[in-house]
Tab-separated table of C-alpha atoms in Angstrom:
chain	number	residue	atom	x	y	z
A	1	MET	CA	-9.351	-15.130	-2.523
A	2	SER	CA	-5.886	-15.594	-1.065
A	3	ASN	CA	-4.226	-14.152	1.993
A	4	SER	CA	-0.605	-13.021	2.027
A	5	SER	CA	0.201	-15.674	4.647
A	6	PHE	CA	-0.502	-18.348	2.016
A	7	LEU	CA	1.282	-16.652	-0.869
A	8	THR	CA	4.495	-18.351	-1.948
A	9	GLY	CA	5.225	-15.990	-4.819
A	10	PHE	CA	4.046	-13.405	-7.298
A	11	LEU	CA	3.647	-13.147	-11.054
A	12	LEU	CA	5.394	-10.198	-12.691
A	13	LEU	CA	4.236	-8.399	-15.804
A	14	GLY	CA	5.729	-9.895	-18.946
A	15	PHE	CA	6.997	-7.721	-21.782
A	16	ALA	CA	5.831	-10.100	-24.494
A	17	ASN	CA	4.087	-13.410	-25.101
A	18	THR	CA	6.041	-14.686	-28.103
A	19	GLY	CA	9.539	-16.128	-28.038
A	20	GLU	CA	10.886	-13.622	-30.572
A	21	LEU	CA	9.690	-10.598	-28.578
A	22	GLN	CA	10.949	-12.113	-25.334
A	23	LEU	CA	14.361	-12.507	-26.936
A	24	LEU	CA	14.184	-8.896	-28.111
A	25	HIS	CA	13.334	-7.761	-24.575
A	26	PHE	CA	16.245	-9.795	-23.214
A	27	SER	CA	18.635	-8.304	-25.782
A	28	LEU	CA	17.537	-4.707	-25.123
A	29	PHE	CA	17.773	-5.088	-21.359
A	30	LEU	CA	21.125	-6.844	-21.684
A	31	GLY	CA	22.476	-3.967	-23.780
A	32	ILE	CA	21.229	-1.360	-21.295
A	33	TYR	CA	22.535	-3.364	-18.337
A	34	LEU	CA	25.990	-3.801	-19.869
A	35	ALA	CA	26.088	-0.079	-20.713
A	36	ALA	CA	25.242	0.738	-17.081
A	37	LEU	CA	27.884	-1.681	-15.778
A	38	LEU	CA	30.531	-0.327	-18.141
A	39	GLY	CA	29.752	3.367	-17.687
A	40	ASN	CA	29.413	3.338	-13.916
A	41	GLY	CA	32.294	0.907	-13.518
A	42	LEU	CA	34.582	3.215	-15.520
A	43	ILE	CA	33.562	6.227	-13.419
A	44	ILE	CA	34.130	4.364	-10.143
A	45	THR	CA	37.541	3.128	-11.290
A	46	ALA	CA	38.602	6.489	-12.747
A	47	VAL	CA	37.629	8.436	-9.622
A	48	ALA	CA	39.256	5.874	-7.318
A	49	ARG	CA	42.614	5.752	-9.137
A	50	ASP	CA	43.064	9.365	-10.336
A	51	HIS	CA	44.187	11.621	-7.485
A	52	HIS	CA	43.091	14.699	-9.476
A	53	LEU	CA	39.505	13.519	-8.980
A	54	HIS	CA	39.780	13.120	-5.208
A	55	THR	CA	37.465	16.060	-4.572
A	56	PRO	CA	33.987	16.246	-2.972
A	57	MET	CA	32.182	16.476	-6.335
A	58	TYR	CA	33.771	13.284	-7.670
A	59	PHE	CA	33.486	11.511	-4.328
A	60	PHE	CA	29.723	12.017	-4.468
A	61	LEU	CA	29.708	10.998	-8.132
A	62	LEU	CA	31.443	7.739	-7.175
A	63	ASN	CA	28.703	7.079	-4.607
A	64	LEU	CA	26.050	7.888	-7.209
A	65	SER	CA	27.565	5.335	-9.595
A	66	LEU	CA	27.563	2.689	-6.859
A	67	LEU	CA	23.882	3.359	-6.196
A	68	ASP	CA	23.076	3.234	-9.905
A	69	LEU	CA	24.832	-0.120	-10.269
A	70	GLY	CA	22.918	-1.484	-7.314
A	71	SER	CA	19.488	-0.239	-8.389
A	72	ILE	CA	19.675	-1.565	-11.953
A	73	SER	CA	21.086	-4.885	-10.706
A	74	THR	CA	18.065	-5.260	-8.432
A	75	THR	CA	15.479	-5.249	-11.224
A	76	VAL	CA	16.943	-5.944	-14.665
A	77	PRO	CA	18.702	-9.336	-14.220
A	78	LYS	CA	15.550	-10.962	-12.819
A	79	SER	CA	13.463	-9.614	-15.699
A	80	MET	CA	16.012	-10.902	-18.242
A	81	ALA	CA	16.125	-14.314	-16.568
A	82	ASN	CA	12.333	-14.571	-16.652
A	83	SER	CA	12.316	-13.764	-20.379
A	84	LEU	CA	14.875	-16.473	-21.117
A	85	ARG	CA	13.001	-19.056	-19.049
A	86	ASP	CA	9.587	-17.946	-20.345
A	87	THR	CA	8.224	-17.403	-16.858
A	88	ARG	CA	6.826	-14.525	-14.817
A	89	ALA	CA	7.353	-15.964	-11.348
A	90	ILE	CA	9.189	-14.411	-8.412
A	91	SER	CA	9.195	-15.836	-4.897
A	92	TYR	CA	7.583	-14.027	-1.974
A	93	SER	CA	10.950	-13.464	-0.287
A	94	GLY	CA	12.495	-12.463	-3.616
A	95	CYS	CA	9.772	-9.882	-4.159
A	96	ALA	CA	10.256	-8.480	-0.653
A	97	ALA	CA	14.022	-8.316	-1.194
A	98	GLN	CA	13.530	-6.559	-4.526
A	99	VAL	CA	11.232	-3.963	-2.945
A	100	PHE	CA	13.691	-3.357	-0.102
A	101	TRP	CA	16.861	-3.054	-2.169
A	102	PHE	CA	15.307	-0.963	-4.922
A	103	LEU	CA	13.646	1.450	-2.487
A	104	PHE	CA	16.834	1.624	-0.420
A	105	LEU	CA	19.010	2.470	-3.417
A	106	ILE	CA	16.718	4.971	-5.168
A	107	SER	CA	15.936	6.734	-1.862
A	108	ALA	CA	19.639	6.997	-1.051
A	109	GLU	CA	20.261	8.242	-4.592
A	110	PHE	CA	17.777	11.087	-4.250
A	111	TYR	CA	19.206	12.102	-0.868
A	112	LEU	CA	22.672	12.002	-2.438
A	113	LEU	CA	21.513	14.183	-5.329
A	114	THR	CA	20.346	16.683	-2.700
A	115	VAL	CA	23.791	16.617	-1.096
A	116	MET	CA	25.373	17.110	-4.517
A	117	ALA	CA	23.195	20.184	-5.091
A	118	TYR	CA	24.453	21.576	-1.758
A	119	ASP	CA	28.028	20.850	-2.841
A	120	ARG	CA	27.535	22.749	-6.128
A	121	PHE	CA	25.877	25.627	-4.250
A	122	LEU	CA	28.854	26.008	-1.914
A	123	ALA	CA	31.386	25.676	-4.737
A	124	ILE	CA	29.813	28.479	-6.799
A	125	CYS	CA	28.035	30.721	-4.288
A	126	ARG	CA	30.362	30.319	-1.269
A	127	PRO	CA	33.772	29.516	-2.811
A	128	LEU	CA	35.782	31.053	0.058
A	129	HIS	CA	34.110	28.775	2.606
A	130	TYR	CA	33.978	25.676	0.397
A	131	GLY	CA	37.238	24.095	1.553
A	132	THR	CA	36.331	24.595	5.210
A	133	ILE	CA	32.795	23.220	4.998
A	134	MET	CA	33.351	20.392	2.522
A	135	GLY	CA	36.260	18.642	4.185
A	136	SER	CA	36.825	14.917	3.690
A	137	ARG	CA	35.146	13.982	6.993
A	138	ALA	CA	32.126	16.148	6.208
A	139	CYS	CA	31.767	14.533	2.770
A	140	VAL	CA	31.919	11.041	4.251
A	141	LYS	CA	29.301	11.962	6.847
A	142	MET	CA	26.973	13.431	4.202
A	143	ALA	CA	27.291	10.378	1.975
A	144	ALA	CA	26.793	8.049	4.935
A	145	ALA	CA	23.696	10.005	5.964
A	146	ALA	CA	22.244	9.571	2.454
A	147	TRP	CA	22.876	5.800	2.512
A	148	ALA	CA	21.535	5.431	6.068
A	149	SER	CA	18.393	7.484	5.315
A	150	GLY	CA	17.674	5.326	2.277
A	151	PHE	CA	18.170	2.163	4.330
A	152	LEU	CA	15.784	3.262	7.084
A	153	ASN	CA	13.200	4.425	4.548
A	154	ALA	CA	13.317	1.085	2.722
A	155	LEU	CA	13.206	-0.931	5.948
A	156	LEU	CA	10.141	0.946	7.180
A	157	HIS	CA	8.164	0.697	3.923
A	158	THR	CA	9.094	-2.896	3.106
A	159	GLY	CA	8.177	-4.152	6.561
A	160	ASN	CA	4.889	-2.279	6.535
A	161	THR	CA	3.940	-3.247	2.960
A	162	PHE	CA	4.493	-6.964	3.450
A	163	SER	CA	2.593	-6.980	6.740
A	164	ILE	CA	-0.580	-5.950	4.886
A	165	PRO	CA	-3.023	-8.781	4.029
A	166	LEU	CA	-3.129	-9.459	0.297
A	167	CYS	CA	-6.394	-10.843	-1.042
A	168	GLN	CA	-6.517	-9.586	-4.653
A	169	GLY	CA	-4.438	-12.342	-6.207
A	170	ASN	CA	-0.690	-12.435	-6.779
A	171	THR	CA	-0.245	-10.716	-10.164
A	172	VAL	CA	1.995	-7.645	-9.968
A	173	GLU	CA	1.359	-5.385	-12.962
A	174	GLN	CA	4.996	-4.394	-13.311
A	175	PHE	CA	8.221	-6.048	-14.464
A	176	PHE	CA	9.596	-5.822	-10.907
A	177	CYS	CA	8.069	-5.651	-7.448
A	178	GLU	CA	7.245	-2.109	-6.368
A	179	ILE	CA	5.054	-0.825	-3.565
A	180	PRO	CA	2.229	0.876	-5.571
A	181	GLN	CA	1.580	-2.335	-7.519
A	182	ILE	CA	1.648	-4.534	-4.407
A	183	LEU	CA	-0.802	-2.221	-2.630
A	184	LYS	CA	-3.277	-2.927	-5.431
A	185	LEU	CA	-3.359	-6.545	-4.189
A	186	SER	CA	-4.184	-5.578	-0.602
A	187	CYS	CA	-7.537	-6.125	1.074
A	188	SER	CA	-9.937	-3.187	1.046
A	189	GLY	CA	-8.810	-0.424	3.420
A	190	SER	CA	-5.823	-2.334	4.792
A	191	TYR	CA	-3.319	-0.327	2.746
A	192	LEU	CA	-4.153	3.061	4.262
A	193	ARG	CA	-1.329	2.868	6.822
A	194	GLU	CA	1.244	2.370	4.060
A	195	VAL	CA	-0.323	5.173	2.022
A	196	GLY	CA	0.159	7.430	5.045
A	197	LEU	CA	3.815	6.422	5.310
A	198	LEU	CA	4.278	7.024	1.591
A	199	ALA	CA	2.774	10.485	2.014
A	200	VAL	CA	5.275	11.276	4.793
A	201	SER	CA	8.172	10.041	2.646
A	202	LEU	CA	6.943	12.035	-0.336
A	203	CYS	CA	6.823	15.155	1.845
A	204	LEU	CA	10.460	14.572	2.806
A	205	LEU	CA	11.377	14.050	-0.843
A	206	LEU	CA	9.429	17.176	-1.771
A	207	GLY	CA	11.458	19.082	0.816
A	208	CYS	CA	14.666	17.779	-0.801
A	209	PHE	CA	13.359	18.764	-4.223
A	210	ILE	CA	12.528	22.298	-3.058
A	211	PHE	CA	16.022	22.544	-1.547
A	212	ILE	CA	17.537	21.517	-4.898
A	213	VAL	CA	15.409	24.032	-6.809
A	214	VAL	CA	16.254	26.891	-4.418
A	215	SER	CA	19.942	25.958	-4.575
A	216	TYR	CA	19.943	26.088	-8.360
A	217	VAL	CA	18.086	29.386	-8.473
A	218	GLN	CA	20.903	30.879	-6.387
A	219	ILE	CA	23.557	29.032	-8.420
A	220	PHE	CA	22.291	30.334	-11.759
A	221	THR	CA	21.925	33.825	-10.323
A	222	ALA	CA	25.570	33.714	-9.226
A	223	VAL	CA	26.748	32.203	-12.525
A	224	LEU	CA	25.082	34.908	-14.614
A	225	ARG	CA	27.041	37.505	-12.630
A	226	ILE	CA	30.391	35.975	-13.620
A	227	PRO	CA	31.994	38.449	-16.062
A	228	SER	CA	34.079	35.865	-17.904
A	229	GLU	CA	32.332	33.760	-20.539
A	230	GLN	CA	34.816	30.965	-19.875
A	231	GLY	CA	33.984	31.101	-16.174
A	232	ARG	CA	30.261	30.890	-16.877
A	233	HIS	CA	30.814	27.958	-19.229
A	234	LYS	CA	32.848	26.094	-16.593
A	235	ALA	CA	30.209	26.723	-13.919
A	236	PHE	CA	27.399	25.533	-16.174
A	237	SER	CA	29.431	22.451	-17.084
A	238	MET	CA	29.626	21.591	-13.389
A	239	CYS	CA	25.910	22.074	-12.737
A	240	LEU	CA	23.921	21.135	-15.850
A	241	PRO	CA	24.705	17.371	-15.731
A	242	HIS	CA	23.492	17.169	-12.140
A	243	LEU	CA	20.373	19.164	-12.968
A	244	ALA	CA	19.633	16.888	-15.946
A	245	VAL	CA	19.947	13.766	-13.758
A	246	VAL	CA	17.688	15.257	-11.077
A	247	SER	CA	15.062	16.286	-13.639
A	248	LEU	CA	14.900	12.815	-15.217
A	249	PHE	CA	14.834	11.072	-11.855
A	250	VAL	CA	12.203	13.302	-10.250
A	251	SER	CA	9.828	13.646	-13.219
A	252	THR	CA	9.527	9.917	-13.902
A	253	GLY	CA	9.553	8.874	-10.238
A	254	MET	CA	6.861	11.361	-9.233
A	255	PHE	CA	4.651	10.285	-12.131
A	256	ALA	CA	5.025	6.639	-11.100
A	257	TYR	CA	4.157	7.189	-7.432
A	258	LEU	CA	1.779	10.171	-7.521
A	259	LYS	CA	-0.455	9.496	-10.506
A	260	PRO	CA	-4.130	8.781	-9.676
A	261	PRO	CA	-5.145	5.098	-9.811
A	262	SER	CA	-7.797	6.004	-12.386
A	263	ILE	CA	-5.146	6.664	-15.056
A	264	SER	CA	-3.071	3.638	-14.179
A	265	SER	CA	-2.702	0.991	-16.893
A	266	PRO	CA	-0.020	-1.654	-17.509
A	267	ALA	CA	1.547	-0.225	-20.701
A	268	PRO	CA	2.141	3.395	-19.507
A	269	ASP	CA	3.178	2.146	-16.057
A	270	LEU	CA	5.701	-0.149	-17.697
A	271	VAL	CA	7.190	2.657	-19.799
A	272	VAL	CA	7.445	5.006	-16.809
A	273	ALA	CA	9.033	2.277	-14.674
A	274	VAL	CA	11.690	1.690	-17.328
A	275	LEU	CA	12.332	5.451	-17.524
A	276	TYR	CA	12.943	5.878	-13.800
A	277	SER	CA	14.486	2.517	-12.885
A	278	VAL	CA	16.445	1.367	-15.955
A	279	VAL	CA	17.353	4.389	-18.081
A	280	PRO	CA	18.978	6.698	-15.450
A	281	PRO	CA	21.677	4.224	-14.311
A	282	ALA	CA	22.662	3.716	-17.951
A	283	VAL	CA	22.666	7.376	-19.052
A	284	ASN	CA	23.980	9.047	-15.870
A	285	PRO	CA	27.644	8.229	-16.694
A	286	LEU	CA	27.164	9.686	-20.179
A	287	ILE	CA	25.499	12.829	-18.818
A	288	TYR	CA	28.262	13.453	-16.285
A	289	SER	CA	31.166	12.752	-18.623
A	290	MET	CA	29.815	14.600	-21.680
A	291	ARG	CA	30.624	18.142	-20.453
A	292	ASN	CA	33.297	17.337	-17.863
A	293	LYS	CA	36.839	17.669	-19.251
A	294	GLU	CA	38.533	16.364	-16.093
A	295	LEU	CA	36.427	13.227	-16.028
A	296	LYS	CA	36.796	12.655	-19.776
A	297	GLU	CA	40.565	12.954	-19.457
A	298	ALA	CA	40.628	10.502	-16.538
A	299	LEU	CA	38.458	8.041	-18.476
A	300	ARG	CA	40.710	8.400	-21.549
A	301	LYS	CA	43.786	7.571	-19.459
A	302	LEU	CA	42.003	4.623	-17.877
A	303	VAL	CA	41.010	3.191	-21.261
A	304	GLN	CA	44.579	3.621	-22.508
A	305	VAL	CA	45.915	1.738	-19.486
A	306	VAL	CA	43.437	-1.096	-20.016
A	307	LEU	CA	44.265	-1.357	-23.727
A	308	PHE	CA	48.014	-1.260	-23.013
A	309	GLN	CA	47.710	-4.092	-20.486
A	310	GLN	CA	45.837	-6.226	-23.003
A	311	GLN	CA	48.573	-5.866	-25.626
């Protein structure tokens, strides 16, 4: 039996035991990581340099891309490095840092998605008041509030989690350090305080989710009243990508954190973790650019500029 005060590190869950499968895991994660870097990097650059995209919707999208880049960079590079070196080790401080940064970034991302739902609600249901409410200062304050809320949430949970005595070994049954898996290593009954904090945070997230759902009920009600088919198509193009991102994020994240321990097993947990921590940062740029003509045009111009400079 070991206490957390004597732990110097943890062992993460490996994807494979053979060299060939480890190389395959490295290659797949490298491809996904590069796709996330490229997609989000293009969106950040396009929004920053194209003055036509200097609107609240694209400002929030830029922040979302920054959060996606940060969250995938917190987990994937360490997993790839472990595969190349044929090891599962992560230091105690490295594990704590991974928990903090990942929780900070995904919490801020969900709060930002809530703000983006409010932005879409105002744009479609309150168009006459949109310019007054969603001024540049208001947008900056909303984005800053999302980042600050995520930071405080992560600071609270990380500090509390790593103050709990750990006496169930040091093997984390996940490819990165996350709170539910670390709580499994805690001494009997000592994790109840953190479970209580998680319940409070989940209630806050549930409140955000209900706000998003109510906002979209009103949005779709307003959209269906638009007489022009072109107008309805444009409104849906603005809202459906955000709704798709929220659905993917919420469904996988809730399954990971709310499922009963009795149905927890390494393989399904691993798949769900990949779905909510690795896939969204890579596919979000594709989702947002697929039905958005303004963004596609800005990305096309950006690619042309890059190719011209290389010639």
